Coordinates of C-alpha atoms in Angstrom, one line a residue:
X1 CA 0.0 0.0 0.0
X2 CA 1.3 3.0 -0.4
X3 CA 1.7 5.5 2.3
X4 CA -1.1 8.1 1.3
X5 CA -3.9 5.1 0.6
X6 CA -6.9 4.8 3.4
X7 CA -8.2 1.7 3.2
X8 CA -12.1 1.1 3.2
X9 CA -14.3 -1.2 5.0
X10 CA -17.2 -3.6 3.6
X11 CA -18.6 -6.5 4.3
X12 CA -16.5 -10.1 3.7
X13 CA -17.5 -11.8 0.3
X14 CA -16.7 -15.5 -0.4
X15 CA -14.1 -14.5 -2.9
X16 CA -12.4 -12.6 0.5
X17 CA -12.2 -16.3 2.4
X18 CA -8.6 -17.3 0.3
X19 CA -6.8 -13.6 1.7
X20 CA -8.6 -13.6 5.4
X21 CA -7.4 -17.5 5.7
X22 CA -4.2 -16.6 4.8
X23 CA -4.2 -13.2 7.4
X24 CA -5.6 -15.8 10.0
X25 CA -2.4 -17.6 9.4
X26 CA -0.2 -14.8 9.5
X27 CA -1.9 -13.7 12.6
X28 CA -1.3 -17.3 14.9
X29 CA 2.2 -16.6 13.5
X30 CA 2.7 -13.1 14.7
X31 CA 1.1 -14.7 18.5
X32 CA 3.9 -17.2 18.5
X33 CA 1.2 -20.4 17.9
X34 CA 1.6 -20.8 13.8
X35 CA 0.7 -24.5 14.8
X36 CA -2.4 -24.0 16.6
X37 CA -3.7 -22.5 13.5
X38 CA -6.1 -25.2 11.0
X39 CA -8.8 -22.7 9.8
X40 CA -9.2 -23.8 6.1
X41 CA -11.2 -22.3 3.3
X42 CA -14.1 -24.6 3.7
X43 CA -14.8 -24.0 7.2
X44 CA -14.7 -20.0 7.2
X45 CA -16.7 -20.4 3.8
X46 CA -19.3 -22.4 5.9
X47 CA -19.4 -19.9 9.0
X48 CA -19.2 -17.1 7.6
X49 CA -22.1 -17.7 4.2
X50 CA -23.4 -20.8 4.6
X51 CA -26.9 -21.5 5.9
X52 CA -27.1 -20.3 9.4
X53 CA -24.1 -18.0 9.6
X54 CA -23.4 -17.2 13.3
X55 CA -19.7 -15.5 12.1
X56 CA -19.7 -12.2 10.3
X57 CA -16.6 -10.5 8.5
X58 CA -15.4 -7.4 7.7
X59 CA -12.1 -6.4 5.3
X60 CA -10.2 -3.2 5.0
X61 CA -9.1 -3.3 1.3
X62 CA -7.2 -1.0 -0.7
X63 CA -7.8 0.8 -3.8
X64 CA -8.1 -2.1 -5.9
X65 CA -10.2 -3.9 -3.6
X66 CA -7.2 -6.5 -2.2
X67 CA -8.1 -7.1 1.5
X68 CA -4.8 -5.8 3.5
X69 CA -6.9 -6.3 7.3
X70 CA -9.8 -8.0 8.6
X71 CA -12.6 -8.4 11.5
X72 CA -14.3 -11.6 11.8
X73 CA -17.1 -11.3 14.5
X74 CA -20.1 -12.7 16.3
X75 CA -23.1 -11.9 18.8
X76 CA -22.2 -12.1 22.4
X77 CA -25.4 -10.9 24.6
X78 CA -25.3 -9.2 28.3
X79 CA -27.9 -10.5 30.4
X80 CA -27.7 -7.5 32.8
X81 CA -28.1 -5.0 30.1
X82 CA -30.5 -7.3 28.1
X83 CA -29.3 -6.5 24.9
X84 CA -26.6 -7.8 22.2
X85 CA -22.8 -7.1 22.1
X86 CA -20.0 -8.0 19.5
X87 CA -17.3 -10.6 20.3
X88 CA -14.3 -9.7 18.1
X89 CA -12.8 -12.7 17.7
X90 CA -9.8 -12.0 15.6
X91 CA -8.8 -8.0 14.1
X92 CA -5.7 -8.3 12.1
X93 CA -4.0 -5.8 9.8
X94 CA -0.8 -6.8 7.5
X95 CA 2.2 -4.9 8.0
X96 CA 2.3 -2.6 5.0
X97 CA -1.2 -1.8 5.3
X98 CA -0.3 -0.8 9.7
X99 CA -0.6 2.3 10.2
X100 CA -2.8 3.6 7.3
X101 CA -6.4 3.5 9.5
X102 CA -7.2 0.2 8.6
X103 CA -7.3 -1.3 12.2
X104 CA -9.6 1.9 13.2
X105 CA -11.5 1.8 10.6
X106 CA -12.1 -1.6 11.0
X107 CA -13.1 -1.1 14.4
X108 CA -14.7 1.8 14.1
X109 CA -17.2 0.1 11.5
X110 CA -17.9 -2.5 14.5
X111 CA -19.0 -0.2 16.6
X112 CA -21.3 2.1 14.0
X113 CA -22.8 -1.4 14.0
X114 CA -23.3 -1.7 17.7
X115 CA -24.6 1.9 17.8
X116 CA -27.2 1.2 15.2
X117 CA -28.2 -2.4 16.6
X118 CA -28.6 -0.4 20.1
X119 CA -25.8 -3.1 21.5
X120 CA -24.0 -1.9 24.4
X121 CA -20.2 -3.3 24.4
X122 CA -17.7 -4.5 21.6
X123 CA -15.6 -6.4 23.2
X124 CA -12.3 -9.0 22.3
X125 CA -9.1 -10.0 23.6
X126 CA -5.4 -9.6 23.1
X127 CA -2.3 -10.9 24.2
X128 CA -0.9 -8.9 27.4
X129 CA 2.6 -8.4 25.3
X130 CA 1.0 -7.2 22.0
X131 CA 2.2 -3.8 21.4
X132 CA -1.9 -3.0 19.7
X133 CA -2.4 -2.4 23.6
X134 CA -1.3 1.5 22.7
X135 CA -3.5 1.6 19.7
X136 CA -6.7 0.4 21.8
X137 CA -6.0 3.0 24.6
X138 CA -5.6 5.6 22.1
X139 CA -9.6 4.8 20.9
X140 CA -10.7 4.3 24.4
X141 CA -10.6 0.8 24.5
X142 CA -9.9 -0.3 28.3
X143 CA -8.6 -3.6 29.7
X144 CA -10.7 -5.8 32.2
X145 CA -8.3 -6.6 34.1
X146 CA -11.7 -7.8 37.0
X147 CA -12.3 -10.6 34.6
X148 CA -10.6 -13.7 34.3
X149 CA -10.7 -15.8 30.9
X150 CA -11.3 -19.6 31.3
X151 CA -11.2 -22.1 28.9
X152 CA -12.6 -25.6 28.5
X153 CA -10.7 -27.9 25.4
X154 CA -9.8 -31.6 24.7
X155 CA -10.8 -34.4 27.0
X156 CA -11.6 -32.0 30.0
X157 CA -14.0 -31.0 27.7
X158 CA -14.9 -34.5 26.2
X159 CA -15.4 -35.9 29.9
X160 CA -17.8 -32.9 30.8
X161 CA -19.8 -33.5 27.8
X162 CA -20.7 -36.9 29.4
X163 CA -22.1 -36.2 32.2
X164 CA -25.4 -34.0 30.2
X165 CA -28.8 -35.3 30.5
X166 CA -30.4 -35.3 28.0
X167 CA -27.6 -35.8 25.8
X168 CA -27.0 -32.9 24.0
X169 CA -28.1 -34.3 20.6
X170 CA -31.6 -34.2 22.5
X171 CA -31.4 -30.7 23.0
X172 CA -32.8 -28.4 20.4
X173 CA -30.5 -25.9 18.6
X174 CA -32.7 -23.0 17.8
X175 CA -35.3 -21.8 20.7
X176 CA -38.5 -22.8 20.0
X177 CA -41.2 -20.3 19.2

């Protein structure tokens, strides 16, 4: 990109998938976990468009429409407030495209969309040693440092999953009307 270029901000389209796979990649890289990383194609074709979407995408991309950052998103919901939030899951802008707005504007289109959907938070994480910790206090952003992440994976998870009754195929995956 060259240094006087903004980039804009739209919507993810299914011929974006091949470019945000390959940011997702460079981004477990950058967080020192390259081989945590197996997002394919296919599967952030399927969440993101297929029939019940529950991810949603966003690209910065620059004047000839090549996505150089991307958002990828879903609905969190606050049952004290009672309303909808977004859960950025992953915000990642590639090096020559860093410091032309993309990141802001990337976020900055996430929360026009919270203001409009009357949601109250946008919220995400970040690793306590990545340097975007300036960038976030310079929009506002402030840690929660109250809150404590956990995290359930692999058999801890497996061996919880045995003990629900009904089993959880029983259960129904949309609320009925």
């Amino acid at each position: 990109m060259t240094s006087g270029s903004t980039p804009t901000v739209r919507p993810a389209r299914p011929g974006d998938v091949p470019a945000v796979v390959a940011m997702v990649h460079e981004l477990a890289a950058y967080e020192r976990a390259a081989d945590e990383c197996h997002l394919t194609a296919g599967q952030l074709t399927e969440a993101l468009f297929g029939p019940t979407p529950a991810l949603f995408g966003h690209v910065a991309v620059d004047g000839s429409d090549r996505p150089v950052g991307f958002a990828l998103w879903f609905l969190n919901f606050s049952t004290w407030a009672g309303v909808h939030g977004i859960y950025l899951e992953d915000l990642y802008v590639r090096p020559e495209a860093r410091g032309t707005g993309a990141g802001r504007r990337l976020l900055a289109t996430l929360a026009a969309i919270c203001v409009e959907r009357g949601y109250r938070r946008l919220d995400w994480w970040m690793l306590h040693w990545n340097p975007a910790a300036r960038f976030y206090a310079s929009i506002g952003a402030s840690p929660m440092e109250e809150w404590v992440p956990y995290r359930l994976t692999g058999a801890a998870l497996t061996a919880l999953a045995a003990d629900a009754t009904p089993p959880a195929s029983a259960a129904p995956t949309r609320p009925s009307a």
